[in-house]
Tab-separated table of C-alpha atoms (C1' of nucleotides) in Angstrom:
chain	number	residue	atom	x	y	z
Q	1	MET	CA	0.000	0.000	0.000
Q	2	THR	CA	2.767	2.395	0.989
Q	3	SER	CA	5.519	2.647	-1.604
Q	4	SER	CA	9.102	3.698	-0.917
Q	5	ALA	CA	8.420	6.960	-2.738
Q	6	GLU	CA	5.477	7.682	-0.477
Q	7	GLU	CA	7.519	6.858	2.616
Q	8	ASN	CA	10.256	9.206	1.471
Q	9	TYR	CA	7.820	12.053	0.886
Q	10	LEU	CA	6.223	11.591	4.305
Q	11	LYS	CA	9.594	11.399	6.002
Q	12	ALA	CA	10.789	14.542	4.223
Q	13	ILE	CA	7.622	16.420	5.184
Q	14	TYR	CA	8.073	15.311	8.785
Q	15	LYS	CA	11.673	16.475	8.948
Q	16	LEU	CA	11.074	19.785	7.213
Q	17	HIS	CA	8.176	20.514	9.537
Q	18	GLU	CA	10.325	19.640	12.532
Q	19	LYS	CA	12.931	22.127	11.361
Q	20	SER	CA	10.710	25.078	10.518
Q	21	GLY	CA	7.530	24.455	12.494
Q	22	ASN	CA	5.543	25.658	9.492
Q	23	MET	CA	3.658	24.120	6.606
Q	24	VAL	CA	6.075	22.454	4.234
Q	25	THR	CA	6.455	24.080	0.834
Q	26	THR	CA	6.610	22.458	-2.557
Q	27	SER	CA	10.041	23.885	-3.265
Q	28	ALA	CA	11.506	22.684	0.026
Q	29	LEU	CA	10.290	19.191	-0.742
Q	30	ALA	CA	11.595	19.351	-4.297
Q	31	GLU	CA	14.969	20.442	-2.924
Q	32	THR	CA	15.310	17.694	-0.308
Q	33	LEU	CA	13.911	14.922	-2.477
Q	34	LYS	CA	15.851	16.045	-5.543
Q	35	VAL	CA	12.849	16.020	-7.840
Q	36	SER	CA	11.136	18.838	-9.732
Q	37	ALA	CA	8.528	21.070	-8.106
Q	38	ALA	CA	5.983	19.811	-10.622
Q	39	SER	CA	6.536	16.227	-9.466
Q	40	VAL	CA	6.032	17.306	-5.869
Q	41	THR	CA	2.710	18.992	-6.675
Q	42	ASP	CA	1.588	15.831	-8.428
Q	43	PHE	CA	2.569	13.552	-5.606
Q	44	ILE	CA	1.147	15.778	-2.912
Q	45	LYS	CA	-2.256	15.584	-4.530
Q	46	LYS	CA	-2.067	11.828	-4.468
Q	47	ILE	CA	-1.134	11.511	-0.802
Q	48	ALA	CA	-3.628	14.236	0.108
Q	49	SER	CA	-6.387	12.141	-1.448
Q	50	LYS	CA	-5.197	9.267	0.749
Q	51	LYS	CA	-5.516	11.548	3.807
Q	52	LEU	CA	-1.827	11.279	4.633
Q	53	VAL	CA	-1.354	15.041	4.412
Q	54	SER	CA	-3.606	18.063	4.438
Q	55	TYR	CA	-2.941	20.277	1.487
Q	56	GLU	CA	-3.709	23.938	0.922
Q	57	LYS	CA	-3.088	24.809	-2.667
Q	58	SER	CA	-0.126	27.147	-3.165
Q	59	LYS	CA	0.471	27.217	0.586
Q	60	GLY	CA	1.923	23.845	1.483
Q	61	VAL	CA	1.286	20.576	3.269
Q	62	LYS	CA	1.045	19.260	6.813
Q	63	LEU	CA	1.008	15.623	7.901
Q	64	THR	CA	-2.220	14.148	9.205
Q	65	ASP	CA	-2.007	11.792	12.195
Q	66	LYS	CA	-2.104	8.906	9.753
Q	67	GLY	CA	0.745	10.347	7.689
Q	68	ARG	CA	2.778	11.217	10.768
Q	69	LEU	CA	2.544	7.663	12.059
Q	70	ILE	CA	3.966	6.300	8.816
Q	71	ALA	CA	6.734	8.909	8.786
Q	72	VAL	CA	7.744	8.253	12.376
Q	73	ASN	CA	7.749	4.537	11.746
Q	74	ILE	CA	10.203	4.977	8.899
Q	75	ILE	CA	12.372	7.121	11.157
Q	76	ARG	CA	12.197	4.433	13.834
Q	77	LYS	CA	13.348	1.800	11.373
Q	78	HIS	CA	16.076	4.037	9.966
Q	79	ARG	CA	17.531	4.681	13.398
Q	80	LEU	CA	17.320	1.079	14.547
Q	81	TRP	CA	19.187	-0.013	11.423
Q	82	GLU	CA	21.828	2.641	12.074
Q	83	VAL	CA	22.324	1.294	15.581
Q	84	TRP	CA	22.714	-2.181	14.133
Q	85	LEU	CA	25.207	-1.047	11.506
Q	86	VAL	CA	27.386	0.708	14.080
Q	87	ASN	CA	27.015	-1.533	17.144
Q	88	LYS	CA	26.899	-4.934	15.508
Q	89	LEU	CA	28.513	-4.525	12.106
Q	90	GLU	CA	31.232	-2.108	13.190
Q	91	PHE	CA	30.519	0.600	10.661
Q	92	LYS	CA	31.605	4.154	11.490
Q	93	TRP	CA	28.914	6.707	12.308
Q	94	ASP	CA	29.599	8.531	9.052
Q	95	GLU	CA	29.145	5.415	6.917
Q	96	VAL	CA	25.637	4.312	7.780
Q	97	HIS	CA	23.179	6.833	6.429
Q	98	GLU	CA	22.892	5.682	2.807
Q	99	ILE	CA	22.587	2.020	3.765
Q	100	ALA	CA	19.919	2.798	6.360
Q	101	GLU	CA	18.032	4.795	3.718
Q	102	GLN	CA	17.575	1.522	1.890
Q	103	LEU	CA	16.978	-0.718	4.902
Q	104	GLU	CA	14.277	1.555	6.341
Q	105	HIS	CA	11.912	0.481	3.551
Q	106	ILE	CA	12.019	-3.225	4.355
Q	107	ILE	CA	8.493	-4.208	5.322
Q	108	SER	CA	8.076	-6.571	8.280
Q	109	ASP	CA	6.827	-5.623	11.715
Q	110	ASP	CA	8.237	-8.892	13.014
Q	111	LEU	CA	11.654	-7.944	11.737
Q	112	VAL	CA	11.544	-4.571	13.488
Q	113	ASP	CA	10.539	-6.244	16.750
Q	114	HIS	CA	13.303	-8.836	16.535
Q	115	LEU	CA	15.856	-6.194	15.561
Q	116	ASP	CA	14.820	-3.934	18.434
Q	117	LYS	CA	15.242	-6.826	20.869
Q	118	HIS	CA	18.567	-7.904	19.314
Q	119	LEU	CA	19.889	-4.373	19.873
Q	120	GLY	CA	18.660	-4.230	23.481
Q	121	TYR	CA	15.865	-1.718	22.876
Q	122	PRO	CA	18.086	1.289	22.150
Q	123	THR	CA	16.660	4.775	22.734
Q	124	ALA	CA	19.021	6.727	20.489
Q	125	ASP	CA	20.879	6.131	17.241
Q	126	PRO	CA	24.644	6.544	16.715
Q	127	HIS	CA	24.217	10.303	16.212
Q	128	GLY	CA	22.189	10.723	19.385
Q	129	ASP	CA	18.829	11.046	17.630
Q	130	LEU	CA	15.995	9.587	19.663
Q	131	ILE	CA	14.312	6.396	18.478
Q	132	PRO	CA	10.516	6.553	18.738
Q	133	ASP	CA	8.665	3.524	20.094
Q	134	SER	CA	6.427	1.356	17.933
Q	135	LYS	CA	3.476	3.662	18.614
Q	136	GLY	CA	5.456	6.616	17.320
Q	137	ARG	CA	6.158	8.223	20.704
Q	138	PHE	CA	9.470	9.950	21.393
Q	139	ALA	CA	11.064	10.214	24.802
Q	140	LYS	CA	11.456	13.770	26.093
Q	141	SER	CA	14.849	15.215	25.376
Q	142	ASN	CA	16.485	18.096	27.224
Q	143	SER	CA	19.419	18.649	24.940
Q	144	LYS	CA	20.696	22.038	23.818
Q	145	PRO	CA	23.558	23.250	21.645
Q	146	LEU	CA	26.850	23.595	23.479
Q	147	LEU	CA	26.804	27.183	22.138
Q	148	GLU	CA	24.156	28.012	24.723
Q	149	CYS	CA	26.304	26.897	27.638
Q	150	VAL	CA	28.237	29.307	29.789
Q	151	LYS	CA	31.677	29.212	31.366
Q	152	GLY	CA	31.881	26.647	34.140
Q	153	GLU	CA	29.002	24.497	32.932
Q	154	LYS	CA	29.592	20.731	32.950
Q	155	VAL	CA	27.599	18.798	30.340
Q	156	LYS	CA	27.536	15.552	28.396
Q	157	PHE	CA	27.833	15.319	24.596
Q	158	ILE	CA	24.703	13.467	23.494
Q	159	GLY	CA	24.004	14.323	19.864
Q	160	VAL	CA	24.758	16.279	16.716
Q	161	ALA	CA	22.614	18.852	14.945
Q	162	ASP	CA	24.601	18.618	11.708
Q	163	HIS	CA	24.612	15.069	10.336
Q	164	SER	CA	26.928	15.711	7.390
Q	165	ASN	CA	29.834	13.368	6.868
Q	166	ASN	CA	32.152	16.358	6.989
Q	167	PHE	CA	31.076	17.270	10.497
Q	168	LEU	CA	31.028	13.676	11.747
Q	169	GLN	CA	34.502	13.092	10.384
Q	170	TYR	CA	35.725	16.323	11.938
Q	171	LEU	CA	34.560	15.095	15.342
Q	172	THR	CA	36.117	11.673	14.828
Q	173	LYS	CA	39.413	13.289	13.873
Q	174	ASN	CA	39.229	15.408	17.023
Q	175	ASN	CA	38.446	12.401	19.180
Q	176	LEU	CA	35.088	13.567	20.396
Q	177	SER	CA	32.466	10.857	20.846
Q	178	LEU	CA	28.916	10.647	22.139
Q	179	GLY	CA	28.934	10.326	25.913
Q	180	ASP	CA	32.025	12.433	26.469
Q	181	GLU	CA	31.898	14.834	29.388
Q	182	ILE	CA	32.460	18.455	28.437
Q	183	MET	CA	33.428	21.212	30.839
Q	184	VAL	CA	33.283	24.767	29.499
Q	185	GLU	CA	36.578	26.398	30.439
Q	186	ALA	CA	36.221	29.612	28.487
Q	187	VAL	CA	34.111	31.347	25.884
Q	188	GLU	CA	35.708	33.977	23.664
Q	189	GLU	CA	33.145	36.753	23.547
Q	190	PHE	CA	34.251	38.126	20.208
Q	191	ASP	CA	33.661	35.019	18.026
Q	192	ASN	CA	32.182	32.438	20.415
Q	193	THR	CA	35.181	30.161	20.260
Q	194	PHE	CA	34.874	27.633	23.095
Q	195	THR	CA	37.685	26.179	25.134
Q	196	VAL	CA	36.482	22.980	26.783
Q	197	ARG	CA	37.930	20.196	28.904
Q	198	VAL	CA	36.924	16.749	27.629
Q	199	ASN	CA	36.554	13.823	30.049
Q	200	ARG	CA	38.563	15.727	32.663
Q	201	LYS	CA	41.641	15.305	30.476
Q	202	GLU	CA	42.674	17.340	27.430
Q	203	ASN	CA	41.536	20.837	26.586
Q	204	LYS	CA	40.085	21.394	23.141
Q	205	ILE	CA	39.130	24.481	21.190
Q	206	PHE	CA	35.982	24.567	19.056
Q	207	SER	CA	34.643	27.288	16.769
Q	208	LYS	CA	31.132	28.692	17.001
Q	209	GLU	CA	30.221	26.683	13.890
Q	210	VAL	CA	31.156	23.509	15.771
Q	211	VAL	CA	29.603	24.232	19.188
Q	212	LYS	CA	26.373	25.246	17.469
Q	213	ASN	CA	26.093	21.679	16.214
Q	214	LEU	CA	27.130	19.824	19.361
Q	215	LEU	CA	24.062	18.873	21.400
Q	216	VAL	CA	24.638	18.451	25.108
Q	217	ALA	CA	22.673	17.663	28.238
Q	218	VAL	CA	23.275	18.989	31.719
Q	219	VAL	CA	24.669	16.188	33.859
H	1	MET	CA	21.801	0.009	-13.103
H	2	THR	CA	20.331	-3.295	-11.962
H	3	SER	CA	16.746	-2.976	-10.750
H	4	SER	CA	15.054	-5.332	-8.305
H	5	ALA	CA	12.933	-6.622	-11.169
H	6	GLU	CA	16.029	-7.447	-13.165
H	7	GLU	CA	17.627	-9.184	-10.193
H	8	ASN	CA	14.493	-11.256	-9.703
H	9	TYR	CA	14.398	-12.330	-13.332
H	10	LEU	CA	18.065	-13.325	-13.298
H	11	LYS	CA	17.676	-15.218	-10.044
H	12	ALA	CA	14.610	-17.047	-11.369
H	13	ILE	CA	16.426	-17.978	-14.578
H	14	TYR	CA	19.370	-19.240	-12.543
H	15	LYS	CA	17.204	-21.409	-10.314
H	16	LEU	CA	15.069	-22.812	-13.124
H	17	HIS	CA	18.187	-23.699	-15.079
H	18	GLU	CA	19.679	-25.368	-12.027
H	19	LYS	CA	16.560	-27.493	-11.699
H	20	SER	CA	16.098	-28.574	-15.318
H	21	GLY	CA	19.529	-28.162	-16.865
H	22	ASN	CA	17.856	-26.766	-19.975
H	23	MET	CA	17.103	-23.375	-21.477
H	24	VAL	CA	14.527	-21.579	-19.385
H	25	THR	CA	11.147	-21.093	-21.015
H	26	THR	CA	8.951	-18.031	-21.029
H	27	SER	CA	6.113	-19.886	-19.358
H	28	ALA	CA	8.287	-21.250	-16.558
H	29	LEU	CA	9.483	-17.734	-15.801
H	30	ALA	CA	5.958	-16.335	-15.950
H	31	GLU	CA	4.867	-19.031	-13.506
H	32	THR	CA	7.637	-18.484	-10.946
H	33	LEU	CA	7.598	-14.691	-11.162
H	34	LYS	CA	3.808	-14.520	-11.170
H	35	VAL	CA	3.615	-12.255	-14.205
H	36	SER	CA	2.132	-12.805	-17.649
H	37	ALA	CA	4.047	-14.542	-20.431
H	38	ALA	CA	3.854	-11.356	-22.471
H	39	SER	CA	5.641	-9.425	-19.721
H	40	VAL	CA	8.357	-12.058	-19.650
H	41	THR	CA	8.946	-11.834	-23.400
H	42	ASP	CA	9.197	-8.065	-23.065
H	43	PHE	CA	11.637	-8.187	-20.204
H	44	ILE	CA	13.771	-10.906	-21.731
H	45	LYS	CA	14.388	-8.767	-24.769
H	46	LYS	CA	15.559	-5.967	-22.540
H	47	ILE	CA	18.025	-8.029	-20.523
H	48	ALA	CA	19.165	-9.826	-23.694
H	49	SER	CA	20.112	-6.456	-25.170
H	50	LYS	CA	22.130	-5.828	-21.999
H	51	LYS	CA	23.935	-9.153	-22.583
H	52	LEU	CA	22.724	-10.612	-19.304
H	53	VAL	CA	21.054	-13.547	-21.061
H	54	SER	CA	21.286	-15.171	-24.466
H	55	TYR	CA	17.891	-15.437	-26.049
H	56	GLU	CA	16.683	-17.708	-28.826
H	57	LYS	CA	13.259	-16.598	-29.916
H	58	SER	CA	10.532	-19.077	-29.033
H	59	LYS	CA	13.105	-21.414	-27.491
H	60	GLY	CA	14.115	-19.795	-24.221
H	61	VAL	CA	16.944	-18.041	-22.385
H	62	LYS	CA	20.269	-18.888	-20.768
H	63	LEU	CA	22.333	-16.683	-18.477
H	64	THR	CA	25.546	-15.203	-19.804
H	65	ASP	CA	28.543	-15.096	-17.455
H	66	LYS	CA	27.645	-11.507	-16.685
H	67	GLY	CA	24.040	-12.430	-15.858
H	68	ARG	CA	25.055	-15.451	-13.823
H	69	LEU	CA	27.383	-13.352	-11.670
H	70	ILE	CA	24.542	-10.993	-10.796
H	71	ALA	CA	22.181	-13.897	-10.068
H	72	VAL	CA	24.667	-15.689	-7.841
H	73	ASN	CA	25.401	-12.486	-6.005
H	74	ILE	CA	21.723	-12.072	-5.170
H	75	ILE	CA	21.624	-15.673	-3.970
H	76	ARG	CA	24.699	-15.001	-1.839
H	77	LYS	CA	23.020	-12.007	-0.234
H	78	HIS	CA	19.745	-13.850	0.245
H	79	ARG	CA	21.439	-16.711	2.065
H	80	LEU	CA	23.636	-14.483	4.213
H	81	TRP	CA	20.560	-12.555	5.327
H	82	GLU	CA	18.791	-15.817	6.133
H	83	VAL	CA	21.711	-16.862	8.323
H	84	TRP	CA	21.510	-13.524	10.079
H	85	LEU	CA	17.767	-13.788	10.624
H	86	VAL	CA	18.050	-17.248	12.141
H	87	ASN	CA	21.365	-17.081	13.992
H	88	LYS	CA	21.268	-13.518	15.275
H	89	LEU	CA	17.614	-12.506	15.286
H	90	GLU	CA	16.224	-15.860	16.421
H	91	PHE	CA	13.751	-16.330	13.610
H	92	LYS	CA	12.664	-19.880	12.764
H	93	TRP	CA	13.906	-21.429	9.531
H	94	ASP	CA	10.398	-21.278	8.095
H	95	GLU	CA	9.988	-17.549	8.775
H	96	VAL	CA	12.875	-16.022	6.906
H	97	HIS	CA	12.305	-16.425	3.199
H	98	GLU	CA	10.002	-13.467	2.518
H	99	ILE	CA	12.109	-11.059	4.567
H	100	ALA	CA	15.299	-12.198	2.851
H	101	GLU	CA	13.577	-11.671	-0.520
H	102	GLN	CA	13.471	-7.996	0.362
H	103	LEU	CA	16.871	-7.728	2.024
H	104	GLU	CA	18.684	-9.370	-0.900
H	105	HIS	CA	18.109	-6.244	-2.987
H	106	ILE	CA	19.890	-3.857	-0.646
H	107	ILE	CA	22.841	-2.478	-2.563
H	108	SER	CA	26.153	-2.136	-0.704
H	109	ASP	CA	29.184	-4.327	-1.173
H	110	ASP	CA	30.527	-2.992	2.107
H	111	LEU	CA	27.401	-4.149	3.889
H	112	VAL	CA	27.726	-7.660	2.476
H	113	ASP	CA	31.354	-7.818	3.583
H	114	HIS	CA	30.571	-6.618	7.097
H	115	LEU	CA	27.586	-8.949	7.357
H	116	ASP	CA	29.643	-11.928	6.177
H	117	LYS	CA	32.264	-11.167	8.817
H	118	HIS	CA	29.643	-10.582	11.535
H	119	LEU	CA	28.223	-14.027	10.803
H	120	GLY	CA	31.647	-15.713	10.869
H	121	TYR	CA	31.834	-16.398	7.123
H	122	PRO	CA	29.111	-19.049	6.998
H	123	THR	CA	29.189	-21.591	4.151
H	124	ALA	CA	25.531	-22.645	4.247
H	125	ASP	CA	22.206	-21.031	5.040
H	126	PRO	CA	19.663	-22.298	7.606
H	127	HIS	CA	18.270	-24.769	5.084
H	128	GLY	CA	21.689	-26.162	4.221
H	129	ASP	CA	21.993	-24.362	0.888
H	130	LEU	CA	25.551	-23.413	0.082
H	131	ILE	CA	26.571	-19.759	0.144
H	132	PRO	CA	28.732	-18.763	-2.833
H	133	ASP	CA	31.773	-16.563	-2.202
H	134	SER	CA	31.968	-12.969	-3.424
H	135	LYS	CA	33.314	-14.151	-6.778
H	136	GLY	CA	30.275	-16.377	-7.240
H	137	ARG	CA	32.007	-19.683	-6.557
H	138	PHE	CA	30.243	-22.482	-4.700
H	139	ALA	CA	31.982	-25.062	-2.555
H	140	LYS	CA	31.642	-28.630	-3.793
H	141	SER	CA	28.810	-30.482	-2.146
H	142	ASN	CA	28.468	-34.230	-1.866
H	143	SER	CA	24.952	-34.404	-0.561
H	144	LYS	CA	22.301	-36.833	-1.751
H	145	PRO	CA	18.681	-37.532	-0.824
H	146	LEU	CA	18.272	-39.862	2.133
H	147	LEU	CA	16.090	-41.885	-0.254
H	148	GLU	CA	19.248	-43.079	-2.005
H	149	CYS	CA	20.755	-44.486	1.171
H	150	VAL	CA	20.666	-48.173	2.007
H	151	LYS	CA	20.115	-50.063	5.233
H	152	GLY	CA	23.025	-49.663	7.608
H	153	GLU	CA	24.284	-46.388	6.160
H	154	LYS	CA	25.187	-43.678	8.667
H	155	VAL	CA	24.818	-40.116	7.395
H	156	LYS	CA	24.373	-36.542	8.504
H	157	PHE	CA	21.324	-34.405	7.724
H	158	ILE	CA	22.718	-31.335	5.932
H	159	GLY	CA	19.947	-29.822	3.827
H	160	VAL	CA	16.445	-29.871	2.400
H	161	ALA	CA	15.344	-30.191	-1.226
H	162	ASP	CA	11.847	-28.913	-0.505
H	163	HIS	CA	11.909	-25.414	1.011
H	164	SER	CA	8.170	-25.076	1.584
H	165	ASN	CA	6.982	-23.930	4.981
H	166	ASN	CA	4.876	-27.064	5.202
H	167	PHE	CA	7.896	-29.327	4.931
H	168	LEU	CA	10.074	-27.204	7.210
H	169	GLN	CA	7.358	-27.148	9.844
H	170	TYR	CA	6.888	-30.903	9.524
H	171	LEU	CA	10.567	-31.405	10.294
H	172	THR	CA	10.448	-29.001	13.222
H	173	LYS	CA	7.437	-30.811	14.640
H	174	ASN	CA	9.307	-34.092	14.298
H	175	ASN	CA	12.398	-32.695	15.974
H	176	LEU	CA	14.748	-33.152	13.079
H	177	SER	CA	17.379	-30.434	12.629
H	178	LEU	CA	20.333	-29.821	10.352
H	179	GLY	CA	23.385	-31.597	11.700
H	180	ASP	CA	21.504	-34.552	13.135
H	181	GLU	CA	23.093	-37.951	12.614
H	182	ILE	CA	20.869	-40.420	10.807
H	183	MET	CA	21.367	-44.175	10.795
H	184	VAL	CA	19.229	-46.147	8.339
H	185	GLU	CA	17.708	-48.998	10.324
H	186	ALA	CA	15.318	-50.340	7.698
H	187	VAL	CA	13.835	-49.572	4.310
H	188	GLU	CA	10.396	-50.928	3.480
H	189	GLU	CA	10.753	-52.166	-0.096
H	190	PHE	CA	7.100	-51.784	-0.986
H	191	ASP	CA	6.714	-48.028	-0.415
H	192	ASN	CA	10.210	-46.826	0.563
H	193	THR	CA	9.235	-45.968	4.100
H	194	PHE	CA	12.428	-45.421	6.082
H	195	THR	CA	13.016	-46.342	9.692
H	196	VAL	CA	15.970	-44.339	10.984
H	197	ARG	CA	17.783	-43.801	14.257
H	198	VAL	CA	18.417	-40.132	14.984
H	199	ASN	CA	21.463	-39.070	17.004
H	200	ARG	CA	21.854	-42.606	18.352
H	201	LYS	CA	18.644	-42.124	20.311
H	202	GLU	CA	15.041	-42.359	19.095
H	203	ASN	CA	13.862	-44.248	16.039
H	204	LYS	CA	11.708	-42.326	13.567
H	205	ILE	CA	9.696	-43.340	10.544
H	206	PHE	CA	9.655	-41.219	7.382
H	207	SER	CA	7.684	-41.671	4.167
H	208	LYS	CA	9.277	-41.720	0.729
H	209	GLU	CA	7.978	-38.181	0.178
H	210	VAL	CA	9.975	-37.050	3.193
H	211	VAL	CA	13.257	-38.933	2.629
H	212	LYS	CA	13.282	-37.736	-0.975
H	213	ASN	CA	13.590	-34.195	0.377
H	214	LEU	CA	16.125	-34.819	3.130
H	215	LEU	CA	19.637	-34.172	1.868
H	216	VAL	CA	22.379	-36.041	3.681
H	217	ALA	CA	26.145	-36.494	3.523
H	218	VAL	CA	28.119	-39.600	4.328
H	219	VAL	CA	29.988	-39.045	7.574
E	1	DA	C1'	-1.278	50.134	-6.646
E	2	DT	C1'	1.643	48.188	-9.867
E	3	DA	C1'	5.810	45.992	-11.414
E	4	DT	C1'	8.912	42.499	-10.672
E	5	DA	C1'	10.521	38.262	-8.798
E	6	DC	C1'	9.810	33.926	-7.323
E	7	DA	C1'	6.869	29.895	-6.092
E	8	DT	C1'	3.361	26.866	-7.577
E	9	DT	C1'	0.420	24.561	-10.584
E	10	DT	C1'	-1.163	22.814	-15.098
E	11	DA	C1'	-0.524	20.584	-19.457
E	12	DG	C1'	1.570	17.310	-21.947
E	13	DG	C1'	5.211	13.633	-22.234
E	14	DC	C1'	8.450	9.862	-20.922
E	15	DT	C1'	10.023	5.200	-19.050
E	16	DA	C1'	9.778	0.819	-16.448
E	17	DA	C1'	7.142	-2.867	-15.592
E	18	DC	C1'	3.186	-4.665	-15.906
E	19	DC	C1'	-1.529	-6.137	-18.409
E	20	DT	C1'	-5.167	-8.437	-22.121
E	21	DA	C1'	-6.310	-9.861	-26.641
E	22	DA	C1'	-4.856	-11.222	-31.006
E	23	DT	C1'	-1.492	-13.505	-33.805
E	24	DT	C1'	2.144	-16.689	-34.925
E	25	DA	C1'	5.226	-20.638	-33.914
E	26	DT	C1'	6.070	-25.197	-32.254
E	27	DA	C1'	4.826	-29.823	-30.980
E	28	DC	C1'	1.755	-33.728	-30.794
E	29	DT	C1'	-1.642	-36.804	-32.607
E	30	DT	C1'	-3.581	-39.522	-35.882
D	1	DA	C1'	0.806	-34.384	-43.733
D	2	DA	C1'	-2.870	-31.959	-41.633
D	3	DG	C1'	-5.242	-30.569	-37.649
D	4	DT	C1'	-5.215	-29.238	-33.050
D	5	DA	C1'	-3.340	-27.861	-28.665
D	6	DT	C1'	-0.096	-25.279	-26.330
D	7	DA	C1'	3.593	-21.856	-26.001
D	8	DA	C1'	5.490	-17.546	-27.420
D	9	DT	C1'	5.266	-13.163	-29.447
D	10	DT	C1'	3.214	-8.815	-31.003
D	11	DA	C1'	0.171	-4.922	-30.588
D	12	DG	C1'	-1.797	-1.776	-27.895
D	13	DG	C1'	-2.899	-0.078	-23.219
D	14	DT	C1'	-2.268	1.098	-17.982
D	15	DT	C1'	-0.034	3.044	-13.754
D	16	DA	C1'	3.555	5.158	-10.813
D	17	DG	C1'	6.744	8.432	-10.616
D	18	DC	C1'	9.262	11.338	-12.843
D	19	DC	C1'	10.252	15.377	-16.492
D	20	DT	C1'	10.069	20.361	-19.146
D	21	DA	C1'	7.692	24.368	-20.552
D	22	DA	C1'	3.931	27.374	-20.035
D	23	DA	C1'	0.621	29.567	-17.136
D	24	DT	C1'	-0.922	31.282	-12.831
D	25	DG	C1'	-0.442	32.904	-7.879
D	26	DT	C1'	1.774	35.376	-4.198
D	27	DA	C1'	4.723	38.629	-2.058
D	28	DT	C1'	7.646	42.608	-2.008
D	29	DA	C1'	9.444	47.009	-3.188
D	30	DT	C1'	8.678	51.326	-4.839
DNA sequence: ATATACATTTAGGCTAACCTAATTATACTT
DNA sequence: AAGTATAATTAGGTTAGCCTAAATGTATAT
């Protein structure tokens, strides 16, 4: 009933809405899905008639509850597969996205259940993104960008806002991993360069661009 | 370049050829792929023009080396995934086929390599079918149907010829698993009913229909 | 309020993989 | 060798998901 194309549209709408909080525009969808705006208009009409989105012509789309459930389920599967790829198959965190994009479309509720159990019911993927439960519910998260922390704050690195391979590889190269403890030693007022102490050992210096994308939780 | 449809056609041609030894007919393909004969003729022309099969009009098709390599690679992936489903995810051997039919089309050589390693480089799937290596080579097998064994022969149960859920469930119900040692106690001449001793413990009685589909190796 | 820019939709087409119905080829029987 | 049954192919059509080009809507600046 639900094709891969449909799942990808719903997932894209979900993520774009999450980012902006607004209705999702045709052009934004065309951009993220790498198809023409005309194709998006076409497709939107189809999924609107299936009550997966509500559509206001020339204004944009919003997911219905039905559409959101499908989208979140795809996200759940994507993140579980990423956990598997990293924890069981020993892939690096910057190598798993494309493979998970394929695996997320495998259809079998049984498989998802067995996989979830095999992985020990993980609550976050290798990038710190929360994994919704099978009913589509997310745990509450109290993360914030390291940029918002002040001198003297002690926090834990629990996720990334930028998922690009470039950023992930930068962090790997600089030996920063999820779970590390970060203590803010100094913040340069002029350009927001942060000096932090990692795991009570070495000091490291990160630019504003970096600390903006490091998500942390107060310990 | 290679679509799922193409992979399924090549795999079907491979398996039908394996079974009959002859050119594969349009009708046999239509039957196994559950599409019309006209669709098969269409598709065959397409893959023939890509040199994946050699096609003699109205006679049938044969895989080229190029086509065979793709087919065997799909079979390799299918069987590796089945091993994973049974050994790591605790599925039963009669529950994995449909899921593996989807997983076999995931495209990533890296994934196959990692999976193979994760599974400890298995040489056979949960039904005893051999897993070809990444170059498409199969190990030599010296299995034969239990039906061909004579009284007094001691063999090991290493595979099934019939992969139907019915047969697999029959074996499960009768507590016969791959690796079991089978000693032929008696063969009823009239109807080929076999009386065998399993693992030097209980005696079991199997009909001709069953022993025909039990593949064994001399120990 | 109108011009300009940009976003969106409509119209018309394409390709992959299927279909049915009609036609042609092959094989089997007598 | 001809007739009949079966298999295979051809012709023409459908659907999903995409495209480009043209037309229409919306927003912004003057």
